[in-house]
Short mmCIF file of C-alpha atoms in Angstrom, two decimals:
data_model
loop_
_atom_site.label_atom_id
_atom_site.label_comp_id
_atom_site.label_asym_id
_atom_site.label_seq_id
_atom_site.Cartn_x
_atom_site.Cartn_y
_atom_site.Cartn_z
CA LEU A 1 -27.98 -9.41 33.89
CA TYR A 2 -26.87 -7.45 36.95
CA SER A 3 -30.20 -7.83 38.74
CA ALA A 4 -30.27 -11.60 38.39
CA ARG A 5 -26.64 -12.00 39.36
CA GLY A 6 -27.12 -9.71 42.37
CA ALA A 7 -30.16 -11.62 43.55
CA MET A 8 -28.28 -14.91 43.39
CA ALA A 9 -25.30 -13.42 45.21
CA ALA A 10 -27.53 -12.09 47.99
CA MET A 11 -28.47 -15.65 48.81
CA THR A 12 -24.95 -17.09 48.69
CA GLY A 13 -22.90 -14.16 50.07
CA ALA A 14 -20.19 -12.07 48.45
CA LYS A 15 -17.46 -13.93 46.58
CA ASN A 16 -14.79 -11.68 48.13
CA PRO A 17 -16.20 -10.50 51.47
CA ARG A 18 -12.78 -9.29 52.66
CA ILE A 19 -12.85 -6.52 50.06
CA LEU A 20 -14.92 -3.50 51.14
CA ALA A 21 -15.91 -0.66 48.81
CA LEU A 22 -17.37 2.53 50.27
CA PHE A 23 -19.20 4.99 48.02
CA ASP A 24 -20.02 8.66 48.20
CA ILE A 25 -23.57 9.35 46.96
CA ASP A 26 -23.95 12.66 45.05
CA GLY A 27 -21.96 12.50 41.81
CA THR A 28 -20.87 8.93 42.56
CA LEU A 29 -23.98 6.73 42.84
CA THR A 30 -26.48 9.41 41.78
CA LYS A 31 -26.52 12.77 40.07
CA ALA A 32 -26.47 15.62 42.61
CA ARG A 33 -29.50 15.35 44.93
CA ALA A 34 -31.15 12.93 42.50
CA THR A 35 -32.44 9.43 43.20
CA ILE A 36 -30.49 6.37 42.16
CA THR A 37 -31.51 4.99 38.77
CA PRO A 38 -32.96 1.46 38.55
CA GLU A 39 -29.94 0.45 36.46
CA MET A 40 -27.46 1.70 39.06
CA LYS A 41 -29.44 0.13 41.88
CA ALA A 42 -29.33 -3.23 40.10
CA PHE A 43 -25.62 -2.84 39.50
CA MET A 44 -24.96 -2.20 43.19
CA ALA A 45 -26.95 -5.32 44.09
CA SER A 46 -24.76 -7.26 41.69
CA LEU A 47 -21.60 -5.72 43.13
CA ARG A 48 -22.70 -6.80 46.59
CA GLY A 49 -22.52 -10.33 45.28
CA GLN A 50 -18.83 -9.82 44.57
CA ILE A 51 -17.63 -7.78 47.58
CA THR A 52 -18.82 -6.04 50.75
CA ILE A 53 -20.28 -2.58 50.04
CA GLY A 54 -21.19 0.56 51.97
CA VAL A 55 -22.26 4.15 51.42
CA VAL A 56 -20.96 7.24 53.20
CA GLY A 57 -22.73 10.53 52.53
CA GLY A 58 -22.73 13.97 54.07
CA SER A 59 -26.50 14.38 54.09
CA ASP A 60 -28.74 13.16 56.89
CA PHE A 61 -30.30 9.71 56.97
CA ALA A 62 -33.66 10.94 55.67
CA LYS A 63 -32.03 12.34 52.52
CA GLN A 64 -29.97 9.18 52.12
CA LYS A 65 -33.17 7.15 52.04
CA GLU A 66 -34.74 9.60 49.56
CA GLN A 67 -31.82 9.10 47.18
CA LEU A 68 -31.04 5.40 47.60
CA GLY A 69 -34.38 4.00 48.76
CA GLU A 70 -36.13 3.24 52.03
CA SER A 71 -34.34 -0.10 52.31
CA VAL A 72 -30.82 1.35 52.05
CA VAL A 73 -29.70 -0.26 55.33
CA GLU A 74 -30.71 -3.67 53.99
CA GLU A 75 -29.23 -3.17 50.53
CA TYR A 76 -25.77 -2.06 51.74
CA ASP A 77 -23.63 -3.79 54.35
CA TYR A 78 -22.75 -0.40 55.83
CA ALA A 79 -24.81 2.80 55.58
CA PHE A 80 -23.20 5.94 56.96
CA SER A 81 -25.02 9.28 56.86
CA GLU A 82 -23.57 12.63 57.97
CA ASN A 83 -20.09 11.19 57.39
CA GLY A 84 -20.77 8.26 59.71
CA LEU A 85 -22.22 10.26 62.60
CA THR A 86 -25.25 8.06 62.06
CA ALA A 87 -23.95 4.57 61.35
CA TYR A 88 -25.69 1.34 60.33
CA LYS A 89 -24.13 -2.08 59.91
CA ALA A 90 -26.14 -5.05 58.63
CA GLY A 91 -29.34 -3.07 59.12
CA GLU A 92 -28.63 -2.19 62.77
CA LEU A 93 -27.90 1.29 64.18
CA ILE A 94 -24.42 1.12 65.70
CA GLY A 95 -23.55 4.76 66.36
CA GLN A 96 -24.87 8.34 66.54
CA GLN A 97 -23.22 11.66 67.45
CA SER A 98 -24.49 15.23 68.04
CA PHE A 99 -22.71 18.39 66.84
CA SER A 100 -24.65 20.71 69.18
CA GLU A 101 -23.78 18.58 72.21
CA LYS A 102 -20.16 18.47 71.13
CA ILE A 103 -19.59 22.26 70.96
CA GLY A 104 -22.32 23.50 73.32
CA GLU A 105 -25.28 25.83 72.81
CA GLU A 106 -23.35 29.07 73.26
CA ALA A 107 -20.89 28.22 70.49
CA MET A 108 -23.70 26.92 68.28
CA GLN A 109 -25.62 30.19 68.54
CA ARG A 110 -22.46 32.14 67.82
CA LEU A 111 -22.02 30.10 64.64
CA LEU A 112 -25.62 30.51 63.55
CA ASN A 113 -25.79 34.26 64.23
CA TRP A 114 -22.54 34.98 62.39
CA THR A 115 -23.62 32.88 59.40
CA LEU A 116 -26.98 34.64 59.07
CA ALA A 117 -25.30 38.05 59.31
CA TYR A 118 -22.70 37.14 56.67
CA LEU A 119 -25.28 35.80 54.23
CA SER A 120 -27.43 38.91 54.64
CA LYS A 121 -24.59 41.05 53.29
CA ILE A 122 -23.51 39.16 50.16
CA GLU A 123 -25.04 39.84 46.76
CA LEU A 124 -25.76 36.88 44.46
CA PRO A 125 -27.62 36.55 41.13
CA LEU A 126 -30.48 35.12 43.22
CA LYS A 127 -31.29 33.80 46.70
CA ARG A 128 -34.04 31.47 47.83
CA GLY A 129 -34.61 29.92 51.28
CA THR A 130 -33.19 27.48 53.86
CA PHE A 131 -29.69 28.90 54.06
CA ILE A 132 -28.75 26.79 57.09
CA GLU A 133 -29.75 23.17 57.56
CA PHE A 134 -29.23 21.96 61.11
CA ARG A 135 -28.26 18.30 61.04
CA LYS A 136 -27.45 15.90 63.82
CA GLY A 137 -23.72 15.98 63.18
CA MET A 138 -23.10 19.18 61.24
CA LEU A 139 -24.39 22.45 59.82
CA ASN A 140 -25.00 22.58 56.08
CA ILE A 141 -24.73 26.16 54.81
CA SER A 142 -26.00 27.21 51.38
CA PRO A 143 -25.48 30.82 50.17
CA ILE A 144 -28.25 30.50 47.56
CA GLY A 145 -30.56 28.49 49.86
CA ARG A 146 -31.48 24.82 49.61
CA ASN A 147 -34.99 25.64 48.38
CA CYS A 148 -33.68 26.58 44.94
CA SER A 149 -34.89 24.68 41.86
CA ARG A 150 -32.63 22.35 39.89
CA PRO A 151 -31.98 24.95 37.13
CA GLU A 152 -31.19 27.52 39.85
CA ARG A 153 -28.89 24.99 41.55
CA ASP A 154 -27.03 24.40 38.27
CA ALA A 155 -26.76 28.14 37.64
CA PHE A 156 -25.35 28.80 41.12
CA GLU A 157 -22.75 26.07 40.71
CA ALA A 158 -21.56 27.63 37.44
CA PHE A 159 -21.49 31.08 39.07
CA ASP A 160 -19.66 29.82 42.16
CA ASN A 161 -17.02 28.06 40.08
CA THR A 162 -15.79 31.49 38.95
CA ALA A 163 -16.94 33.77 41.80
CA GLY A 164 -15.74 31.51 44.64
CA VAL A 165 -18.60 32.43 46.98
CA ARG A 166 -18.32 29.29 49.09
CA VAL A 167 -14.52 29.36 49.18
CA ALA A 168 -14.54 32.96 50.41
CA MET A 169 -17.12 32.23 53.10
CA VAL A 170 -15.22 29.18 54.30
CA GLU A 171 -12.01 31.21 54.61
CA ALA A 172 -13.84 33.90 56.60
CA MET A 173 -15.33 31.27 58.94
CA LYS A 174 -11.97 29.61 59.50
CA LYS A 175 -10.63 32.92 60.82
CA GLU A 176 -13.73 33.80 62.84
CA PHE A 177 -14.06 30.39 64.52
CA ALA A 178 -10.42 29.31 64.80
CA ASP A 179 -10.96 28.62 68.50
CA LEU A 180 -13.66 25.97 67.90
CA ASN A 181 -11.49 23.45 66.01
CA LEU A 182 -13.96 23.04 63.15
CA THR A 183 -13.63 21.62 59.65
CA PHE A 184 -15.31 23.26 56.64
CA SER A 185 -15.95 21.00 53.68
CA ILE A 186 -17.32 22.08 50.29
CA GLY A 187 -19.49 19.43 48.63
CA GLY A 188 -22.27 19.15 46.08
CA GLN A 189 -23.38 22.12 44.01
CA ILE A 190 -24.66 24.75 46.41
CA SER A 191 -23.43 24.28 49.97
CA PHE A 192 -20.69 23.38 52.42
CA ASP A 193 -20.62 21.50 55.72
CA VAL A 194 -19.33 22.62 59.11
CA PHE A 195 -18.44 20.04 61.78
CA PRO A 196 -15.87 19.30 64.49
CA THR A 197 -12.43 18.40 63.16
CA GLY A 198 -12.19 14.65 62.79
CA TRP A 199 -15.88 14.34 61.90
CA ASP A 200 -15.19 14.22 58.16
CA LYS A 201 -15.89 11.04 56.18
CA THR A 202 -12.96 9.27 57.86
CA PHE A 203 -15.19 9.17 60.95
CA CYS A 204 -17.05 6.22 59.43
CA LEU A 205 -13.84 4.17 59.51
CA ASN A 206 -14.17 4.02 63.30
CA PHE A 207 -16.99 1.53 62.77
CA ILE A 208 -15.04 -0.75 60.42
CA ASP A 209 -12.80 -3.45 61.85
CA PRO A 210 -9.58 -3.30 59.79
CA ALA A 211 -8.87 -6.95 60.60
CA ALA A 212 -12.07 -7.93 58.77
CA PHE A 213 -10.86 -6.62 55.39
CA ASP A 214 -7.81 -7.01 53.19
CA GLU A 215 -8.75 -3.93 51.13
CA ILE A 216 -10.97 -0.91 51.81
CA HIS A 217 -11.75 1.10 48.68
CA PHE A 218 -13.42 4.50 48.53
CA PHE A 219 -15.10 6.02 45.47
CA GLY A 220 -15.99 9.72 45.35
CA ASP A 221 -16.12 12.76 43.08
CA LYS A 222 -15.04 15.58 45.45
CA THR A 223 -11.62 14.07 46.20
CA TYR A 224 -9.60 17.29 45.78
CA LYS A 225 -8.26 19.20 48.83
CA GLY A 226 -11.21 21.06 50.35
CA GLY A 227 -13.75 18.66 48.84
CA ASN A 228 -15.82 16.57 51.20
CA ASP A 229 -14.31 13.30 49.93
CA PHE A 230 -10.68 14.38 50.28
CA GLU A 231 -9.92 13.11 53.79
CA ILE A 232 -11.22 9.58 53.32
CA PHE A 233 -9.89 9.42 49.74
CA SER A 234 -6.36 10.24 50.92
CA ASP A 235 -6.48 8.31 54.21
CA GLU A 236 -3.81 5.61 54.49
CA ARG A 237 -6.47 3.07 55.45
CA THR A 238 -8.27 3.33 52.11
CA ILE A 239 -7.55 2.88 48.41
CA GLY A 240 -9.00 6.03 46.86
CA HIS A 241 -10.70 6.29 43.47
CA THR A 242 -11.86 9.54 41.86
CA VAL A 243 -15.00 9.23 39.74
CA THR A 244 -16.77 11.71 37.47
CA SER A 245 -20.30 10.27 37.38
CA PRO A 246 -22.35 7.20 38.32
CA ASP A 247 -21.49 5.69 34.93
CA ASP A 248 -17.80 6.14 35.69
CA THR A 249 -18.28 4.52 39.11
CA LYS A 250 -19.90 1.54 37.44
CA ALA A 251 -17.11 1.26 34.84
CA GLN A 252 -14.34 1.40 37.45
CA CYS A 253 -16.07 -1.19 39.64
CA GLU A 254 -16.58 -3.52 36.69
CA SER A 255 -12.88 -3.33 35.93
CA LEU A 256 -11.80 -3.85 39.55
CA PHE A 257 -14.25 -6.34 40.99
CA PHE A 258 -15.84 -8.38 38.19
CA LYS A 259 -12.97 -10.62 37.23
#
């Protein structure tokens, strides 16, 4: 049903193109670090027949393609990776920013050296590898290491929910690097992002002409203060929706946009 309706809509254009819905990825369109299901992909194609749609994720563009498919920039009207620091509209690259150029090499090395030293001193139930992922627009820091397996990822999330490993590290970094005007944003199961203040997910709104839309909706799961969806969820330019899973995203969109 959704696939056929979406295919027809793709040829005729959205029924309500002045309504834009932006979606987080992990926990919103997919399970954490998982690929989008065929059912959800078909639903999003159908939704695109009703309104204008876009994605805004914290991961880099390569990971966005892994999760949503190689043709993500053709299947969504807007595709923002790294919070919009890499920005596509209608399949065309329209913007790109660099964290290292923004703060300079000296400050970057200070950040990296402090992070490695801090992580070497904390004790966890287990550690793996790739504790820092250097992205175009941010650092992604994972106390357990991004090379952990899915069961290890799930176990760390449960441990961190009570131990507060990421929260404690973020608070320590805020004090240590107060002079750099950085934002620290906890997202997903095992990591948090570090980037210049203002480079949160609201950054993607710089590429959206407010005159082109009557409503801009945002759907995300980490919408609480400190979560990586909070800023765009609470921004006055958007209508924020908290979701608990891809199924919940689908249900809310059906209620709002299929009328």
